[in-house]
mmCIF file of C-alpha atoms in Angstrom:
data_model
loop_
_atom_site.group_PDB
_atom_site.id
_atom_site.type_symbol
_atom_site.label_atom_id
_atom_site.label_comp_id
_atom_site.label_asym_id
_atom_site.label_seq_id
_atom_site.Cartn_x
_atom_site.Cartn_y
_atom_site.Cartn_z
ATOM 1 C CA GLU A 1 177.081 78.972 -26.685
ATOM 2 C CA ILE A 2 174.256 80.398 -24.595
ATOM 3 C CA VAL A 3 173.779 78.529 -21.323
ATOM 4 C CA LEU A 4 170.373 78.359 -19.661
ATOM 5 C CA THR A 5 170.322 78.014 -15.875
ATOM 6 C CA GLN A 6 167.055 77.012 -14.256
ATOM 7 C CA SER A 7 166.176 77.570 -10.632
ATOM 8 C CA PRO A 8 165.342 76.142 -8.273
ATOM 9 C CA GLY A 9 166.496 72.632 -9.049
ATOM 10 C CA THR A 10 163.568 71.237 -7.088
ATOM 11 C CA LEU A 11 160.424 73.036 -5.976
ATOM 12 C CA SER A 12 158.173 71.441 -3.344
ATOM 13 C CA LEU A 13 154.644 72.811 -3.265
ATOM 14 C CA SER A 14 151.111 71.707 -2.516
ATOM 15 C CA PRO A 15 148.161 71.546 -4.908
ATOM 16 C CA GLY A 16 146.456 74.905 -5.114
ATOM 17 C CA GLU A 17 149.679 76.839 -4.513
ATOM 18 C CA ARG A 18 151.461 79.064 -7.011
ATOM 19 C CA ALA A 19 154.654 77.892 -8.701
ATOM 20 C CA THR A 20 157.292 80.223 -10.097
ATOM 21 C CA LEU A 21 160.100 78.679 -12.140
ATOM 22 C CA SER A 22 163.065 80.694 -13.374
ATOM 23 C CA CYS A 23 165.261 80.365 -16.452
ATOM 24 C CA ARG A 24 168.276 82.637 -16.794
ATOM 25 C CA ALA A 25 170.327 82.891 -19.988
ATOM 26 C CA SER A 26 174.041 83.650 -20.076
ATOM 27 C CA GLN A 27 173.391 86.194 -22.866
ATOM 28 C CA THR A 28 170.389 88.110 -24.115
ATOM 29 C CA VAL A 29 167.928 85.895 -25.978
ATOM 30 C CA PRO A 30 165.075 87.151 -28.170
ATOM 31 C CA SER A 31 161.812 86.364 -26.421
ATOM 32 C CA SER A 32 160.496 84.693 -29.564
ATOM 33 C CA TYR A 33 163.268 82.100 -29.202
ATOM 34 C CA VAL A 34 162.256 80.904 -25.717
ATOM 35 C CA ALA A 35 160.001 77.918 -25.042
ATOM 36 C CA TRP A 36 159.009 75.853 -22.026
ATOM 37 C CA TYR A 37 158.282 72.119 -21.848
ATOM 38 C CA GLN A 38 156.770 69.796 -19.270
ATOM 39 C CA GLN A 39 158.040 66.234 -18.925
ATOM 40 C CA LYS A 40 156.466 63.510 -16.829
ATOM 41 C CA PRO A 41 158.259 60.241 -15.991
ATOM 42 C CA GLY A 42 158.506 57.929 -18.973
ATOM 43 C CA GLN A 43 157.006 60.503 -21.332
ATOM 44 C CA ALA A 44 158.296 62.812 -24.002
ATOM 45 C CA PRO A 45 158.500 66.539 -23.320
ATOM 46 C CA ARG A 46 155.304 68.464 -24.018
ATOM 47 C CA LEU A 47 155.380 71.998 -25.376
ATOM 48 C CA LEU A 48 153.723 74.451 -22.962
ATOM 49 C CA ILE A 49 154.874 77.921 -23.956
ATOM 50 C CA TYR A 50 156.632 79.425 -26.968
ATOM 51 C CA GLY A 51 157.645 82.969 -27.721
ATOM 52 C CA ALA A 52 158.251 83.252 -23.955
ATOM 53 C CA SER A 53 154.560 83.882 -23.253
ATOM 54 C CA ILE A 54 152.321 82.204 -25.847
ATOM 55 C CA ARG A 55 150.493 79.113 -24.653
ATOM 56 C CA ALA A 56 150.628 76.123 -26.965
ATOM 57 C CA THR A 57 147.421 74.491 -28.116
ATOM 58 C CA GLY A 58 145.440 72.977 -25.266
ATOM 59 C CA ILE A 59 147.520 74.455 -22.452
ATOM 60 C CA PRO A 60 145.311 75.786 -19.624
ATOM 61 C CA ASP A 61 145.447 79.460 -18.744
ATOM 62 C CA ARG A 62 146.712 78.748 -15.219
ATOM 63 C CA ILE A 63 150.083 78.195 -16.949
ATOM 64 C CA SER A 64 151.789 81.353 -18.158
ATOM 65 C CA GLY A 65 155.195 82.510 -19.302
ATOM 66 C CA SER A 66 156.895 85.875 -19.092
ATOM 67 C CA GLY A 67 160.246 87.546 -19.296
ATOM 68 C CA SER A 68 162.718 89.138 -21.648
ATOM 69 C CA GLY A 69 166.419 89.639 -22.158
ATOM 70 C CA THR A 70 168.126 87.076 -19.956
ATOM 71 C CA ASP A 71 165.389 86.300 -17.418
ATOM 72 C CA PHE A 72 162.349 84.201 -18.174
ATOM 73 C CA THR A 73 159.694 82.791 -15.868
ATOM 74 C CA LEU A 74 157.105 80.038 -16.013
ATOM 75 C CA THR A 75 154.232 80.492 -13.588
ATOM 76 C CA ILE A 76 151.538 78.015 -12.646
ATOM 77 C CA SER A 77 148.930 79.965 -10.743
ATOM 78 C CA ARG A 78 147.078 77.141 -8.963
ATOM 79 C CA LEU A 79 148.806 73.802 -8.988
ATOM 80 C CA GLU A 80 146.786 70.799 -10.042
ATOM 81 C CA PRO A 81 147.955 67.218 -9.331
ATOM 82 C CA GLU A 82 148.852 66.761 -13.010
ATOM 83 C CA ASP A 83 151.264 69.730 -12.914
ATOM 84 C CA PHE A 84 153.873 67.914 -10.831
ATOM 85 C CA ALA A 85 156.614 67.110 -13.328
ATOM 86 C CA VAL A 86 159.971 68.353 -14.619
ATOM 87 C CA TYR A 87 160.022 71.610 -16.575
ATOM 88 C CA TYR A 88 162.624 72.662 -19.138
ATOM 89 C CA CYS A 89 163.255 75.981 -20.787
ATOM 90 C CA GLN A 90 164.727 76.094 -24.298
ATOM 91 C CA GLN A 91 166.309 78.756 -26.439
ATOM 92 C CA TYR A 92 167.511 78.982 -30.013
ATOM 93 C CA GLU A 93 170.688 80.461 -31.399
ATOM 94 C CA SER A 94 172.765 79.830 -34.451
ATOM 95 C CA SER A 95 175.186 77.291 -33.045
ATOM 96 C CA PRO A 96 174.136 75.012 -31.653
ATOM 97 C CA PRO A 97 170.471 75.582 -32.290
ATOM 98 C CA TYR A 98 168.163 74.530 -29.490
ATOM 99 C CA THR A 99 169.752 74.339 -26.084
ATOM 100 C CA PHE A 100 167.858 73.463 -22.936
ATOM 101 C CA GLY A 101 168.111 74.308 -19.279
ATOM 102 C CA GLN A 102 168.913 71.527 -16.847
ATOM 103 C CA GLY A 103 165.318 71.366 -15.627
ATOM 104 C CA THR A 104 163.289 72.155 -12.525
ATOM 105 C CA LYS A 105 161.518 69.317 -10.757
ATOM 106 C CA LEU A 106 158.164 70.368 -9.339
ATOM 107 C CA GLU A 107 157.223 67.895 -6.618
ATOM 108 C CA ILE A 108 154.316 67.525 -4.249
ATOM 109 C CA LYS A 109 155.054 68.779 -0.751
ATOM 110 C CA GLN B 1 146.831 64.018 -36.083
ATOM 111 C CA LEU B 2 150.563 64.071 -36.730
ATOM 112 C CA GLN B 3 152.454 61.336 -34.885
ATOM 113 C CA LEU B 4 156.107 60.395 -34.744
ATOM 114 C CA ARG B 5 157.465 56.985 -33.787
ATOM 115 C CA GLU B 6 161.076 56.028 -33.171
ATOM 116 C CA SER B 7 162.404 52.561 -33.915
ATOM 117 C CA GLY B 8 165.738 50.792 -33.803
ATOM 118 C CA PRO B 9 167.963 48.537 -31.703
ATOM 119 C CA GLY B 10 167.893 49.057 -27.970
ATOM 120 C CA LEU B 11 171.447 47.802 -27.481
ATOM 121 C CA VAL B 12 174.581 48.911 -29.312
ATOM 122 C CA LYS B 13 178.173 47.830 -28.690
ATOM 123 C CA PRO B 14 180.889 50.402 -27.980
ATOM 124 C CA SER B 15 182.644 51.699 -31.112
ATOM 125 C CA GLU B 16 179.735 50.594 -33.320
ATOM 126 C CA THR B 17 177.118 52.747 -35.072
ATOM 127 C CA LEU B 18 173.779 53.613 -33.498
ATOM 128 C CA SER B 19 170.975 53.656 -36.075
ATOM 129 C CA LEU B 20 167.433 54.893 -35.449
ATOM 130 C CA THR B 21 164.473 55.691 -37.662
ATOM 131 C CA CYS B 22 161.554 58.029 -37.088
ATOM 132 C CA THR B 23 158.330 57.285 -38.959
ATOM 133 C CA ILE B 24 155.852 60.099 -39.526
ATOM 134 C CA SER B 25 152.135 59.374 -39.721
ATOM 135 C CA GLY B 26 149.001 61.460 -39.874
ATOM 136 C CA GLY B 27 150.641 64.129 -41.960
ATOM 137 C CA SER B 28 152.772 64.682 -44.994
ATOM 138 C CA PHE B 29 156.492 64.647 -44.592
ATOM 139 C CA THR B 30 157.051 66.984 -47.515
ATOM 140 C CA SER B 31 154.085 69.316 -47.701
ATOM 141 C CA SER B 32 155.099 71.781 -45.004
ATOM 142 C CA SER B 33 158.080 73.952 -44.227
ATOM 143 C CA TYR B 34 158.905 72.070 -41.063
ATOM 144 C CA TYR B 35 162.187 70.472 -40.210
ATOM 145 C CA TRP B 36 162.460 67.123 -38.414
ATOM 146 C CA GLY B 37 164.854 66.553 -35.575
ATOM 147 C CA TRP B 38 166.468 64.282 -33.033
ATOM 148 C CA ILE B 39 166.906 65.022 -29.325
ATOM 149 C CA ARG B 40 168.347 62.770 -26.658
ATOM 150 C CA GLN B 41 168.185 62.506 -22.885
ATOM 151 C CA PRO B 42 170.790 60.526 -20.917
ATOM 152 C CA PRO B 43 169.429 58.693 -17.887
ATOM 153 C CA GLY B 44 168.441 61.149 -15.173
ATOM 154 C CA LYS B 45 169.695 64.113 -17.167
ATOM 155 C CA GLY B 46 168.413 66.924 -19.355
ATOM 156 C CA LEU B 47 167.716 67.279 -23.042
ATOM 157 C CA GLU B 48 170.298 67.626 -25.811
ATOM 158 C CA TRP B 49 169.430 68.598 -29.385
ATOM 159 C CA ILE B 50 171.232 66.315 -31.833
ATOM 160 C CA GLY B 51 170.320 67.620 -35.264
ATOM 161 C CA SER B 52 167.582 68.497 -37.734
ATOM 162 C CA ILE B 53 166.817 67.785 -41.383
ATOM 163 C CA TYR B 54 164.492 69.179 -44.038
ATOM 164 C CA TYR B 55 162.763 66.835 -46.476
ATOM 165 C CA THR B 56 165.119 68.080 -49.188
ATOM 166 C CA GLY B 57 168.036 66.706 -47.177
ATOM 167 C CA ASN B 58 169.317 69.996 -45.786
ATOM 168 C CA THR B 59 170.742 69.321 -42.323
ATOM 169 C CA TYR B 60 171.801 71.112 -39.137
ATOM 170 C CA TYR B 61 173.933 69.226 -36.639
ATOM 171 C CA ASN B 62 175.009 69.841 -33.063
ATOM 172 C CA PRO B 63 178.707 70.766 -33.406
ATOM 173 C CA SER B 64 179.559 68.496 -30.490
ATOM 174 C CA LEU B 65 178.293 65.462 -32.436
ATOM 175 C CA LYS B 66 178.857 66.536 -36.024
ATOM 176 C CA SER B 67 181.926 64.403 -36.699
ATOM 177 C CA ARG B 68 180.015 61.208 -35.822
ATOM 178 C CA LEU B 69 176.537 62.119 -37.030
ATOM 179 C CA THR B 70 174.500 61.519 -40.157
ATOM 180 C CA ILE B 71 170.799 62.368 -40.465
ATOM 181 C CA SER B 72 169.012 61.394 -43.655
ATOM 182 C CA VAL B 73 165.498 61.243 -45.115
ATOM 183 C CA ASP B 74 163.494 58.660 -47.013
ATOM 184 C CA LYS B 75 160.583 60.590 -48.513
ATOM 185 C CA SER B 76 158.952 57.510 -50.005
ATOM 186 C CA MET B 77 158.659 55.956 -46.548
ATOM 187 C CA ASN B 78 157.828 59.187 -44.650
ATOM 188 C CA GLN B 79 160.879 58.531 -42.501
ATOM 189 C CA PHE B 80 164.057 60.170 -41.379
ATOM 190 C CA SER B 81 166.994 58.441 -39.771
ATOM 191 C CA LEU B 82 169.867 58.991 -37.386
ATOM 192 C CA LYS B 83 173.271 57.335 -37.510
ATOM 193 C CA LEU B 84 175.800 58.015 -34.770
ATOM 194 C CA SER B 85 179.148 56.314 -35.185
ATOM 195 C CA SER B 86 181.846 55.262 -32.710
ATOM 196 C CA VAL B 87 179.438 55.214 -29.788
ATOM 197 C CA THR B 88 180.492 55.074 -26.156
ATOM 198 C CA ALA B 89 178.622 54.711 -22.898
ATOM 199 C CA ALA B 90 178.088 58.481 -22.958
ATOM 200 C CA ASP B 91 175.707 57.970 -25.893
ATOM 201 C CA THR B 92 173.353 55.892 -23.748
ATOM 202 C CA ALA B 93 170.089 57.833 -23.700
ATOM 203 C CA VAL B 94 166.449 58.008 -24.612
ATOM 204 C CA TYR B 95 166.354 59.250 -28.201
ATOM 205 C CA TYR B 96 163.378 61.313 -29.321
ATOM 206 C CA CYS B 97 162.368 62.470 -32.755
ATOM 207 C CA ALA B 98 160.490 65.743 -32.908
ATOM 208 C CA ARG B 99 159.365 68.564 -35.180
ATOM 209 C CA PRO B 100 161.398 71.722 -34.565
ATOM 210 C CA SER B 101 160.806 75.112 -36.112
ATOM 211 C CA PRO B 102 162.913 75.609 -39.244
ATOM 212 C CA PRO B 103 165.744 78.146 -39.506
ATOM 213 C CA GLY B 104 164.423 81.582 -40.354
ATOM 214 C CA SER B 105 161.335 81.177 -38.185
ATOM 215 C CA TYR B 106 160.149 83.899 -35.841
ATOM 216 C CA TYR B 107 159.328 81.454 -33.066
ATOM 217 C CA TYR B 108 161.518 78.473 -32.235
ATOM 218 C CA TYR B 109 160.097 75.435 -30.484
ATOM 219 C CA MET B 110 159.374 71.707 -30.922
ATOM 220 C CA ASP B 111 155.668 71.036 -30.973
ATOM 221 C CA VAL B 112 155.382 67.348 -31.843
ATOM 222 C CA TRP B 113 157.458 64.616 -30.223
ATOM 223 C CA GLY B 114 157.733 60.869 -30.528
ATOM 224 C CA ARG B 115 157.476 58.729 -27.413
ATOM 225 C CA GLY B 116 161.201 58.058 -27.414
ATOM 226 C CA THR B 117 163.303 54.934 -27.617
ATOM 227 C CA THR B 118 165.965 53.846 -25.151
ATOM 228 C CA VAL B 119 169.396 53.037 -26.514
ATOM 229 C CA THR B 120 172.018 51.483 -24.263
ATOM 230 C CA VAL B 121 175.656 51.252 -25.290
ATOM 231 C CA THR B 122 177.108 48.152 -23.725
ATOM 232 C CA SER B 123 179.457 45.348 -24.618
#
C-alpha cells in the first residue's frame, strides 16, 4: 500500500501570503493519479486539483498543483480568507484504490 | 446539477449492521461510465475510501473492510447503499458518498460529494 505523508501538519500564515503544502508518497505515483481536496469544518471535501496540476472546475488560478514521482505540492499564491481549511492529497493504486494523506491544516496566523 | 445525499440511522449498536443509502439527483445514475463510492472520516481524522460500485453492480472494496462490507445499487430509485456488519466504535465516522473515477481512467479523483452523514456506534 502506498502511504501519503503530508507536511507540515499545520501551517500558520496570514492573508496575502503564499502557502506551500507538501505530499510525499512512499512509492512513485503517476501524476495523473494525484488529486488535492479542500475541506472546511462541517463540509465535504471539495476537489481542487487532479492530475497533479489540473484545476477542477471553478477553482481560482491562485491555487496550483505540481510535482511528479513521489513529491507533490499544492501552492496557494495569495491566501484569501476562504482558503483557510484542511487540505488532503489523494492517490490511486490497485489495492486499495484511493488513499489519502493525513491532511494539512492551513490556519490564520 | 448532480447532487448526492446520504441517509440512514445516526446511531448503531456495537455488533450490528450499519446501513446507509445515497440518493443521486440531477443526473442519471446509469447513463455515464462513472462509479459511485463511499468514503468515511472518523472524528478529527482523515479520509478513508470504503468502496465503489458501478450501476451494473460491479464493486471494488477496501481490503481492510471487505469481509464486513456490502455495497449495492437500486437503479430504479437512483440509489446505492452501504452495509457494514459487526460494527465497533472504530466505525464511528462521517460517511460520505461520492463519484470517483472508474477503474481504467487516466485521471483518478472524486469530483462530486454528498454532504455526509454522521454515524455513531454506541450501546
